[in-house]
CSV table of C-alpha atoms in Angstrom, one decimal:
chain,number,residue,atom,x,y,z
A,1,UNK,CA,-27.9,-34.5,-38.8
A,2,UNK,CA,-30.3,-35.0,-41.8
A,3,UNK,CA,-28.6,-33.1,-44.9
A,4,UNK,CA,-30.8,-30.0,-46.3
A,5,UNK,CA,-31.0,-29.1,-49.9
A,6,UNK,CA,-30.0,-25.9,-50.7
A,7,UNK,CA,-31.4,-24.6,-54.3
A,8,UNK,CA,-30.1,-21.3,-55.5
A,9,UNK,CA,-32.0,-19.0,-57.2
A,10,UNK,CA,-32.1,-18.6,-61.1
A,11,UNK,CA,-31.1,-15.2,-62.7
A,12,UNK,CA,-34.5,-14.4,-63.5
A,13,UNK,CA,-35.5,-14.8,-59.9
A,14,UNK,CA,-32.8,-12.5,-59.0
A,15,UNK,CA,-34.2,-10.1,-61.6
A,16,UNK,CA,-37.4,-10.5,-60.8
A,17,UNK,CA,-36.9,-9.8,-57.3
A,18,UNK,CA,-34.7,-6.9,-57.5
A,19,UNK,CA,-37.4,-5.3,-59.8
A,20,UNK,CA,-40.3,-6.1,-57.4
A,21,UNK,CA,-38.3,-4.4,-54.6
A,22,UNK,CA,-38.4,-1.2,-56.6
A,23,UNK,CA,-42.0,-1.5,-57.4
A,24,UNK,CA,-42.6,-1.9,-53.5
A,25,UNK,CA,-40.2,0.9,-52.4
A,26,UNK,CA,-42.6,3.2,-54.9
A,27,UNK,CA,-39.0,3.5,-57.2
A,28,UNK,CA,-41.1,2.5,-59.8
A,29,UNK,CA,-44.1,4.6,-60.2
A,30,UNK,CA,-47.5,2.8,-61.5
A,31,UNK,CA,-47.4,4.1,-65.6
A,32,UNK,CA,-44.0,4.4,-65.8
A,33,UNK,CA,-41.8,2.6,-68.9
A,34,UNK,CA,-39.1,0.5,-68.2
A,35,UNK,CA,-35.9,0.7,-70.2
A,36,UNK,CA,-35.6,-2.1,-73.0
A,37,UNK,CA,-35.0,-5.1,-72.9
A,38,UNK,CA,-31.1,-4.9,-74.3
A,39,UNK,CA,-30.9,-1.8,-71.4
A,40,UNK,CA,-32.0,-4.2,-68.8
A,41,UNK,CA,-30.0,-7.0,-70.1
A,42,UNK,CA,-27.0,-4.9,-70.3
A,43,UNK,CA,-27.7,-3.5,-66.5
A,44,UNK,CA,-27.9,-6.2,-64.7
A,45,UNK,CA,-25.3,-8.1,-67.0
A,46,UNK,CA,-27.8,-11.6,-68.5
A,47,UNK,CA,-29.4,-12.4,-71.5
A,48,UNK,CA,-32.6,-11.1,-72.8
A,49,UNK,CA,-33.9,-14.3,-72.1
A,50,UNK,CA,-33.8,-13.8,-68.5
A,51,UNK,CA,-35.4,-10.6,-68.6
A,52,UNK,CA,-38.5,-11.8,-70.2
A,53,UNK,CA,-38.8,-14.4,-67.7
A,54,UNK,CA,-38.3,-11.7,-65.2
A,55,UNK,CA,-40.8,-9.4,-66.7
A,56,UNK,CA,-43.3,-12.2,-67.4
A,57,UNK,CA,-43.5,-13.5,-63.4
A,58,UNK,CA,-44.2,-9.8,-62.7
A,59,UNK,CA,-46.8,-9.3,-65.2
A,60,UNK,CA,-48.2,-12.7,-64.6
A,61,UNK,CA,-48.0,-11.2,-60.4
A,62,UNK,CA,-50.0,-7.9,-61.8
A,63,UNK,CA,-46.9,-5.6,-61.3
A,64,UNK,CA,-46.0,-4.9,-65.1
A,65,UNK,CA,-48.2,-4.5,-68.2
A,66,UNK,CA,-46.1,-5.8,-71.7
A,67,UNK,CA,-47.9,-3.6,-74.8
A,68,UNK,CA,-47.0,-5.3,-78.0
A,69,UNK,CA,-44.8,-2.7,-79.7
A,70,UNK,CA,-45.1,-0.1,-76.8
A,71,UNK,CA,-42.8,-1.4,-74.4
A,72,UNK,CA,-42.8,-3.2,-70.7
A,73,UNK,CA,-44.8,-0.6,-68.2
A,74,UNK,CA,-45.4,-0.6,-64.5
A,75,UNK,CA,-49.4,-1.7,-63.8
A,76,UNK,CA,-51.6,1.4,-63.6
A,77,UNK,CA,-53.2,-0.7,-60.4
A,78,UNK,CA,-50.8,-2.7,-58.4
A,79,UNK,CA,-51.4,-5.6,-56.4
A,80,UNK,CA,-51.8,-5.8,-52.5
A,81,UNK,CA,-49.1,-6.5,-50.2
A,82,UNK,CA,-50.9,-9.6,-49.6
A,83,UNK,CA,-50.9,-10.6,-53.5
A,84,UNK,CA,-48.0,-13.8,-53.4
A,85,UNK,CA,-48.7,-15.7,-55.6
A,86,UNK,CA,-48.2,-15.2,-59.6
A,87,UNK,CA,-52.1,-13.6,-60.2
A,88,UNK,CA,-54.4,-12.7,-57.2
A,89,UNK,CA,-56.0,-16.4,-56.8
A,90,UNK,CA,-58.6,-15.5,-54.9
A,91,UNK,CA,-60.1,-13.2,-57.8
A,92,UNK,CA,-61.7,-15.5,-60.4
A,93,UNK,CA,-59.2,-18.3,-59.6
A,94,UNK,CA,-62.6,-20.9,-59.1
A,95,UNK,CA,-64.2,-19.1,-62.5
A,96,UNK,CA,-60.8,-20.4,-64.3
A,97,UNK,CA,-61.1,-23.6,-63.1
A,98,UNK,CA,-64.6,-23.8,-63.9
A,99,UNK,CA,-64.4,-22.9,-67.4
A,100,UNK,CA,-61.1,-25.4,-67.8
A,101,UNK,CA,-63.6,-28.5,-66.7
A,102,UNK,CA,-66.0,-27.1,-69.2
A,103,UNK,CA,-63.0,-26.7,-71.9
A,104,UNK,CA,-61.8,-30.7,-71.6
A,105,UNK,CA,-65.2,-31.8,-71.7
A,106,UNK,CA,-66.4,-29.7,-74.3
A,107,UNK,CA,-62.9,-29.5,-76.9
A,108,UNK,CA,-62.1,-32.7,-76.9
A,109,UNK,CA,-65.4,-33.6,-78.2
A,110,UNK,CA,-65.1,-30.9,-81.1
A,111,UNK,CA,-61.4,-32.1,-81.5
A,112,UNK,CA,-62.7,-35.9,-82.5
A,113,UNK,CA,-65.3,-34.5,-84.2
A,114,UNK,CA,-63.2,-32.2,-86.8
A,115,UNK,CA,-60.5,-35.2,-87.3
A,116,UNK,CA,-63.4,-37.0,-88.5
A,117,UNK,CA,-65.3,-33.8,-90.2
A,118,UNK,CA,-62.6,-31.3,-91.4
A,119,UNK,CA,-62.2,-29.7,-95.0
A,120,UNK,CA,-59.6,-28.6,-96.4
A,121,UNK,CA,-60.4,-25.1,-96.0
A,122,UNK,CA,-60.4,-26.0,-91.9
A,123,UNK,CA,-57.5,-26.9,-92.6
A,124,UNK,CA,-56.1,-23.9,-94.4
A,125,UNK,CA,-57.5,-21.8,-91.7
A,126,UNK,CA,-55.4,-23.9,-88.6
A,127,UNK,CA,-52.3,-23.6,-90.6
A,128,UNK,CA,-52.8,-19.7,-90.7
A,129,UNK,CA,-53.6,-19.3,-87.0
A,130,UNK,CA,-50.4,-21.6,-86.4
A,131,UNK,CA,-48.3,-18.9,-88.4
A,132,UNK,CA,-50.3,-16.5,-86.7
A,133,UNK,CA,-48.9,-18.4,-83.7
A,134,UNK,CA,-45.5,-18.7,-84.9
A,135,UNK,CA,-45.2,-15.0,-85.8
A,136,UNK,CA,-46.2,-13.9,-82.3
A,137,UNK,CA,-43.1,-16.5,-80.3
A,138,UNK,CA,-40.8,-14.9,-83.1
A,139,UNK,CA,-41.9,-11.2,-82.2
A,140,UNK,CA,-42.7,-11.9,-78.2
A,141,UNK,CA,-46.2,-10.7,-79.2
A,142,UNK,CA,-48.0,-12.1,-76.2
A,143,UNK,CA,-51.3,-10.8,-76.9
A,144,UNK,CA,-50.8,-11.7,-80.7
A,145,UNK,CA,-50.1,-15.2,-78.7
A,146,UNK,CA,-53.3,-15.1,-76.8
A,147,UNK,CA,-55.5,-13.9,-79.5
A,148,UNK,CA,-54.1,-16.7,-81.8
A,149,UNK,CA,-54.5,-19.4,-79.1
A,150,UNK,CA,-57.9,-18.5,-78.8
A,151,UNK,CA,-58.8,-19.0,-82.6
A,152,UNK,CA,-57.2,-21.7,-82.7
A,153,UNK,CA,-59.7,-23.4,-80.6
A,154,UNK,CA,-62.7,-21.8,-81.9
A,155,UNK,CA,-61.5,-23.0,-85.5
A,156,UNK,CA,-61.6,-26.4,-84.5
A,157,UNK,CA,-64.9,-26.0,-83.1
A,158,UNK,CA,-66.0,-24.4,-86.9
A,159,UNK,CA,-64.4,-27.6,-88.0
A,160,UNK,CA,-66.5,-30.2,-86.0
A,161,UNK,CA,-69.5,-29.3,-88.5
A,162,UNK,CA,-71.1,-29.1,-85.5
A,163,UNK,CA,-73.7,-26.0,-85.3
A,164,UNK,CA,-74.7,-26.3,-81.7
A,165,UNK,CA,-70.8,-27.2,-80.7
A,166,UNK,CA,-69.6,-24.3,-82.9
A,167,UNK,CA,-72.1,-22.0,-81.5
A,168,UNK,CA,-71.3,-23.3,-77.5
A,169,UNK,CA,-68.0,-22.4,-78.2
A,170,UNK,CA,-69.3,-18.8,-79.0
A,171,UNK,CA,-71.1,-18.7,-76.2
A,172,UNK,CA,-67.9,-19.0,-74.0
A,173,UNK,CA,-65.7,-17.2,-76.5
A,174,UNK,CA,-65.7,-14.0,-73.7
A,175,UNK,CA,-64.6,-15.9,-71.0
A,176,UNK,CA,-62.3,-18.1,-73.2
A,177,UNK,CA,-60.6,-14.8,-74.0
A,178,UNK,CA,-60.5,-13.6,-70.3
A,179,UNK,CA,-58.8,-17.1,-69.1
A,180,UNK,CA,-56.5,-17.8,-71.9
A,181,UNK,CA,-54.4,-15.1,-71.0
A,182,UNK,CA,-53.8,-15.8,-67.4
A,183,UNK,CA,-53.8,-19.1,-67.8
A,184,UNK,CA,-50.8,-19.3,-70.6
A,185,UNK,CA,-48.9,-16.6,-68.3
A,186,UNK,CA,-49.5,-19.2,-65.2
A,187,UNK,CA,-48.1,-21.9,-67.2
A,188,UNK,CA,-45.3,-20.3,-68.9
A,189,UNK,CA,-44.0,-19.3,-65.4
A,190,UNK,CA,-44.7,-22.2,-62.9
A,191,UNK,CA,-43.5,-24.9,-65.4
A,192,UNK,CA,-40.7,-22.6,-66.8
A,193,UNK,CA,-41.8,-23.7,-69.9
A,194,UNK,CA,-41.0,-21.9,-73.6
A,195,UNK,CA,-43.8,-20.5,-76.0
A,196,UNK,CA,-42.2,-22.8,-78.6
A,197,UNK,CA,-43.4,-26.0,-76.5
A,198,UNK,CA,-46.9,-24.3,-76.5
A,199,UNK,CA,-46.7,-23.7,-80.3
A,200,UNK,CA,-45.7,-27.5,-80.7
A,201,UNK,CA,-48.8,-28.3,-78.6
A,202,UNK,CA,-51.1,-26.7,-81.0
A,203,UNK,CA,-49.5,-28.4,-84.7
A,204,UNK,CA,-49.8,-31.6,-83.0
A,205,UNK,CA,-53.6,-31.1,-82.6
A,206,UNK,CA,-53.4,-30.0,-86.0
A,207,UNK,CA,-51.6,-33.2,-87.1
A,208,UNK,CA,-54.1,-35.3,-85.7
A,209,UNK,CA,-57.0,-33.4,-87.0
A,210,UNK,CA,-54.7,-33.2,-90.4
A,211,UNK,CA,-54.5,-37.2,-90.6
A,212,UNK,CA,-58.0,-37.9,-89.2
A,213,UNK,CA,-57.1,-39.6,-85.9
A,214,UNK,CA,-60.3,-38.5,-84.0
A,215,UNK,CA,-58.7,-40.3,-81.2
A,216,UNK,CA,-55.2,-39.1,-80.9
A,217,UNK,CA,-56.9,-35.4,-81.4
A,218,UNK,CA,-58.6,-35.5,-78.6
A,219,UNK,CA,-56.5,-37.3,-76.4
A,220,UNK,CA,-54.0,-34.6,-77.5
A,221,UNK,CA,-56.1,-31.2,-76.5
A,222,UNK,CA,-57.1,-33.0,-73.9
A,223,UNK,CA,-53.5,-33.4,-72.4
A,224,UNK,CA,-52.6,-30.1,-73.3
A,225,UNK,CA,-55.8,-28.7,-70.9
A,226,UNK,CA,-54.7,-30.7,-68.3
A,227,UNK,CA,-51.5,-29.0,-68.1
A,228,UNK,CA,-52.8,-26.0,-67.7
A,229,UNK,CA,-55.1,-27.4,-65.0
A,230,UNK,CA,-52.7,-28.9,-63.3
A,231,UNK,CA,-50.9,-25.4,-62.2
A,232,UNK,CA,-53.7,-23.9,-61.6
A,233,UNK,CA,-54.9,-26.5,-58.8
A,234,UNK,CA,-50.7,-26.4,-57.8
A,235,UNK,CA,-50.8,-22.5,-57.7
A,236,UNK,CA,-54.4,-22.6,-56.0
A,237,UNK,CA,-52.7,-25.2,-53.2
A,238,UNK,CA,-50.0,-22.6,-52.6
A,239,UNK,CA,-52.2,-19.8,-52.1
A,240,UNK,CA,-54.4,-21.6,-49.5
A,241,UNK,CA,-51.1,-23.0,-47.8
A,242,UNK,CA,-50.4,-19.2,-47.9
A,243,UNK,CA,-53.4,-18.2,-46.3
A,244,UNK,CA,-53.1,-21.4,-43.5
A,245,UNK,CA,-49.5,-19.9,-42.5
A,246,UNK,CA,-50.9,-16.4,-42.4
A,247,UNK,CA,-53.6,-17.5,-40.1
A,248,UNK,CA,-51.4,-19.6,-37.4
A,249,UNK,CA,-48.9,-16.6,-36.7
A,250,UNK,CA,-51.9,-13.9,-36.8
A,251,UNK,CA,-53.5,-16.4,-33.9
């Protein structure tokens, strides 16, 4: 008899799960707040930690919507049955992936071009958005997050000295804005990875921009796009496996 691996589930799996089953059972009505943070902690006897991993897989899922300084609160609109996988792949799942192949070729372009470029007011304005950055991890402001992530990017491009790059980048800015979002909540949860990793991500663009090594600055944004890539196509695989299986026990 071949041996079979057993894993057990992490606490915020449990969570998660437990929560999910109230959503389904309609316990949890769609607009409704959930208790804090130190409530749920406390109820289910983990640390807060686990509860924001918890409530980030179910807002990454479309169950819960996180408002900065308002409070965790079940999603006006909830997903299908069908929905299994951490955002409903098969709406706009393809547009992310497009505008990820048009990030990497397009970023690490500006990237090389502001190491080589940059002033020191591009500089001044990086380090803010990094505090900006910081600020967010330290207050769980995901949005504060997203919108920081986002000009971070689009300062870089300002710092290629680029017009027509700078003004590409603009041209995407709306879709930038739609993706980032998902695609930080996709990572964060597949790869089990902290904010603070994501934040080091960012200064060490910065560092290479700072020193002028067009080279490591664009190997280095182009890494970090790849991650995100990379769970995308893995969370994309899933949802097609998903769809195989559904289709062999329907036949």
């Amino acid at each position: 008899m071949r041996p079979t691996k057993i894993e057990t589930q992490k606490g915020h799996e449990i969570v998660s799960r437990h929560i999910r089953q109230q959503l389904e059972r309609g316990e949890l009505v769609p607009g409704q707040k959930l208790p804090s943070l130190e409530k749920l902690a406390e109820a289910y006897g983990v640390g807060r930690s686990t509860i924001r991993e918890a409530i980030s897989a179910l807002k990454a899922m479309g169950w819960l919507d996180v408002r900065h300084g308002g409070g965790t609160y079940v999603a006006k609109s909830l997903p299908g049955e069908a929905t299994g996988s951490l955002f409903d792949l098969s709406q706009g799942a393809e547009a992310v992936m497009e505008i990820l192949e048009v990030r990497k070729i397009l970023e690490r372009g500006t990237a090389e071009l502001a190491a080589l470029k940059r002033g020191e007011d591009d500089l001044a304005r990086l380090r803010e958005i990094l505090a900006r950055m910081e600020r967010a991890l330290r207050e769980d402001d995901a949005e504060g997050g997203e919108r920081a992530d986002l000009a971070f990017h689009q300062a870089i491009a300002a710092a290629s000295g680029n017009p027509v790059l700078n003004q590409l980048m603009d041209s995407i800015s709306q879709r930038l804005s739609e993706t980032i979002g998902r695609t930080r909540e996709l990572w964060f949860y597949q790869e089990q990875a902290e904010a603070s990793r994501l934040l080091e991500e960012h200064r060490g663009i910065y560092e290479a921009i700072e020193t002028r090594d067009s080279e490591r600055a664009s190997e280095r944004i182009g890494l970090h796009l790849s991650k995100v890539e990379k769970v995308l196509r893995t969370a994309l695989e899933q949802k097609s496996d998903g769809n195989a299986g559904q289709a062999q026990v329907h036949s």
